[in-house]
CSV table of C-alpha atoms in Angstrom, one decimal:
chain,number,residue,atom,x,y,z
Z,1380,UNK,CA,-21.0,39.2,48.8
Z,1381,UNK,CA,-21.2,42.5,50.3
Z,1382,UNK,CA,-24.6,44.0,47.4
Z,1383,UNK,CA,-26.4,41.0,48.2
Z,1384,UNK,CA,-26.9,41.3,52.0
Z,1385,UNK,CA,-27.1,45.3,51.4
Z,1386,UNK,CA,-30.1,43.9,49.0
Z,1387,UNK,CA,-32.0,41.5,51.9
Z,1388,UNK,CA,-31.7,45.2,54.0
Z,1389,UNK,CA,-32.8,47.0,51.2
Z,1390,UNK,CA,-35.6,44.7,51.2
Z,1391,UNK,CA,-36.7,44.4,55.1
Z,1392,UNK,CA,-36.6,48.6,54.6
Z,1393,UNK,CA,-38.8,48.4,52.0
Z,1394,UNK,CA,-41.1,45.6,53.3
Z,1395,UNK,CA,-41.1,47.3,56.7
Z,1396,UNK,CA,-42.2,51.2,55.2
Z,1397,UNK,CA,-38.9,52.8,55.5
Z,1398,UNK,CA,-38.6,54.3,52.4
Z,1399,UNK,CA,-35.9,56.8,53.0
Z,1400,UNK,CA,-33.3,54.8,54.8
Z,1401,UNK,CA,-33.5,52.2,51.4
Z,1402,UNK,CA,-33.2,54.9,49.7
Z,1403,UNK,CA,-30.6,56.2,51.8
Z,1404,UNK,CA,-29.7,52.9,51.9
Z,1405,UNK,CA,-30.0,52.2,48.4
Z,1406,UNK,CA,-26.9,55.0,47.2
Z,1407,UNK,CA,-25.4,54.2,50.0
Z,1408,UNK,CA,-25.0,51.1,47.8
Z,1409,UNK,CA,-24.2,52.1,44.6
Z,1410,UNK,CA,-21.7,54.5,45.7
Z,1411,UNK,CA,-19.8,51.4,47.5
Z,1412,UNK,CA,-20.2,48.8,44.7
Z,1413,UNK,CA,-20.0,50.6,41.7
Z,1414,UNK,CA,-21.3,48.5,38.7
Z,1415,UNK,CA,-18.7,49.1,37.1
Z,1416,UNK,CA,-16.0,47.2,39.2
Z,1417,UNK,CA,-19.8,44.7,40.1
Z,1418,UNK,CA,-21.5,44.2,37.2
Z,1419,UNK,CA,-25.4,44.3,38.8
Z,1420,UNK,CA,-26.8,40.5,38.1
Z,1421,UNK,CA,-29.9,38.2,39.0
Z,1422,UNK,CA,-27.7,36.2,41.8
Z,1423,UNK,CA,-25.3,39.0,43.2
Z,1424,UNK,CA,-29.2,41.3,44.2
Z,1425,UNK,CA,-29.7,43.0,41.1
Z,1426,UNK,CA,-33.2,42.3,40.9
Z,1427,UNK,CA,-33.5,44.1,44.0
Z,1428,UNK,CA,-31.3,46.5,44.0
Z,1429,UNK,CA,-33.4,47.8,40.6
Z,1430,UNK,CA,-36.9,47.2,42.3
Z,1431,UNK,CA,-35.6,48.9,45.7
Z,1432,UNK,CA,-34.8,52.6,43.9
Z,1433,UNK,CA,-38.3,51.2,41.5
Z,1434,UNK,CA,-39.8,50.9,44.3
Z,1435,UNK,CA,-38.2,54.1,46.5
Z,1436,UNK,CA,-39.6,56.9,43.2
Z,1437,UNK,CA,-36.0,56.7,41.5
Z,1438,UNK,CA,-37.3,54.7,38.7
Z,1439,UNK,CA,-35.4,55.7,36.1
Z,1440,UNK,CA,-31.9,54.4,38.6
Z,1441,UNK,CA,-33.6,51.0,38.5
Z,1442,UNK,CA,-34.6,50.8,35.2
Z,1443,UNK,CA,-31.4,51.8,34.2
Z,1444,UNK,CA,-29.9,49.0,35.7
Z,1445,UNK,CA,-32.3,46.5,34.6
Z,1446,UNK,CA,-31.1,47.2,31.1
Z,1447,UNK,CA,-28.1,45.8,32.3
Z,1448,UNK,CA,-29.2,43.4,33.3
Z,1449,UNK,CA,-31.5,42.2,30.8
Z,1450,UNK,CA,-28.1,43.6,28.0
Z,1451,UNK,CA,-26.0,41.0,30.1
Z,1452,UNK,CA,-28.9,37.7,30.3
Z,1453,UNK,CA,-29.5,37.8,26.5
Z,1454,UNK,CA,-25.6,38.2,25.8
Z,1455,UNK,CA,-24.4,35.1,27.5
Z,1456,UNK,CA,-27.5,33.5,26.1
Z,1457,UNK,CA,-27.0,33.6,23.1
Z,1458,UNK,CA,-23.0,32.6,24.3
Z,1459,UNK,CA,-24.2,29.2,25.3
Z,1460,UNK,CA,-26.7,28.5,22.6
Z,1461,UNK,CA,-23.7,28.7,20.2
Z,1462,UNK,CA,-21.7,26.2,22.4
Z,1463,UNK,CA,-21.3,22.8,20.9
Z,1464,UNK,CA,-22.9,19.8,22.8
Z,1465,UNK,CA,-19.8,19.0,25.0
Z,1466,UNK,CA,-19.6,22.2,26.4
Z,1467,UNK,CA,-24.0,23.4,26.2
Z,1468,UNK,CA,-24.1,20.4,29.0
Z,1469,UNK,CA,-22.1,21.4,31.9
Z,1470,UNK,CA,-23.9,24.9,31.5
Z,1471,UNK,CA,-26.4,24.0,31.6
Z,1472,UNK,CA,-27.4,25.4,34.2
Z,1473,UNK,CA,-25.9,28.8,34.3
Z,1474,UNK,CA,-27.9,29.0,31.4
Z,1475,UNK,CA,-32.3,28.6,32.9
Z,1476,UNK,CA,-29.8,30.7,35.7
Z,1477,UNK,CA,-29.9,33.6,33.0
Z,1478,UNK,CA,-33.4,32.2,31.7
Z,1479,UNK,CA,-34.8,32.6,34.9
Z,1480,UNK,CA,-33.3,36.4,35.1
Z,1481,UNK,CA,-34.7,37.7,32.4
Z,1482,UNK,CA,-37.9,36.8,33.6
Z,1483,UNK,CA,-37.9,38.6,36.5
Z,1484,UNK,CA,-36.2,41.9,35.0
Z,1485,UNK,CA,-39.8,40.6,32.8
Z,1486,UNK,CA,-42.7,40.8,35.9
Z,1487,UNK,CA,-40.0,44.4,36.8
Z,1488,UNK,CA,-40.8,46.3,33.6
Z,1489,UNK,CA,-44.5,44.8,33.3
Z,1490,UNK,CA,-45.1,45.2,36.8
Z,1491,UNK,CA,-44.0,49.4,36.2
Z,1492,UNK,CA,-46.2,49.0,32.8
Z,1493,UNK,CA,-48.5,48.8,35.2
Z,1494,UNK,CA,-48.1,50.8,37.8
Z,1495,UNK,CA,-49.2,54.9,37.8
Z,1496,UNK,CA,-45.8,56.2,39.1
Z,1497,UNK,CA,-44.8,55.6,35.9
Z,1498,UNK,CA,-46.7,58.5,34.3
Z,1499,UNK,CA,-46.6,58.1,30.2
Z,1500,UNK,CA,-43.0,56.0,30.1
Z,1501,UNK,CA,-45.6,53.5,31.2
Z,1502,UNK,CA,-47.0,51.8,27.9
Z,1503,UNK,CA,-43.3,51.6,27.3
Z,1504,UNK,CA,-43.1,49.4,30.2
Z,1505,UNK,CA,-45.2,47.0,29.2
Z,1506,UNK,CA,-44.8,47.1,25.1
Z,1507,UNK,CA,-41.0,46.1,26.6
Z,1508,UNK,CA,-42.0,42.7,28.6
Z,1509,UNK,CA,-43.8,41.9,26.6
Z,1510,UNK,CA,-41.3,42.1,23.9
Z,1511,UNK,CA,-38.9,40.4,26.5
Z,1512,UNK,CA,-41.5,37.8,26.7
Z,1513,UNK,CA,-41.2,37.0,23.4
Z,1514,UNK,CA,-37.6,36.6,23.9
Z,1515,UNK,CA,-37.4,34.4,26.4
Z,1516,UNK,CA,-39.7,32.3,25.7
Z,1517,UNK,CA,-38.7,31.7,22.1
Z,1518,UNK,CA,-35.5,31.0,23.6
Z,1519,UNK,CA,-36.0,28.3,26.2
Z,1520,UNK,CA,-38.0,26.7,23.8
Z,1521,UNK,CA,-34.7,26.6,21.6
Z,1522,UNK,CA,-32.5,25.6,24.0
Z,1523,UNK,CA,-34.9,23.7,25.9
Z,1524,UNK,CA,-35.8,21.9,23.0
Z,1525,UNK,CA,-30.9,21.6,23.1
Z,1526,UNK,CA,-31.1,20.3,26.2
Z,1527,UNK,CA,-33.4,17.4,26.1
Z,1528,UNK,CA,-32.4,15.6,22.1
Z,1529,UNK,CA,-29.4,15.8,24.7
Z,1530,UNK,CA,-31.0,14.3,27.6
Z,1531,UNK,CA,-30.6,17.1,29.9
Z,1532,UNK,CA,-33.5,17.2,32.7
Z,1533,UNK,CA,-35.2,20.1,33.0
């Protein structure tokens, strides 16, 4: 997708130390591919965009994207958990993908919780990261146990 290409460009610009160009690309991406048209997800560059905003000092915007991604992933995990066995088996790969997205979001929040740039909000981000890690661990344990019981290779 175009967002994924832009996310790659932004990541490269940040690695090269071109923060102002990265911020321009982030703002262009946000304007041209708004979340109401294409929701942010782990597999469409959402995480890179969120982390890009954070790296460019737009922490609130980055966290807003992380929040949206977390909400969607939690909803999908809840949905996958509600499926009958046959549908759960066919959805296992997607389920794992959503768990992986949450792990990445948790990592971003954890890093924010340790950063000076987050200022007074750092403890809030650290607490959210801890709570999300507990959710991820519990969800994965339950879903992986179910998958193993159904003969799915983890």
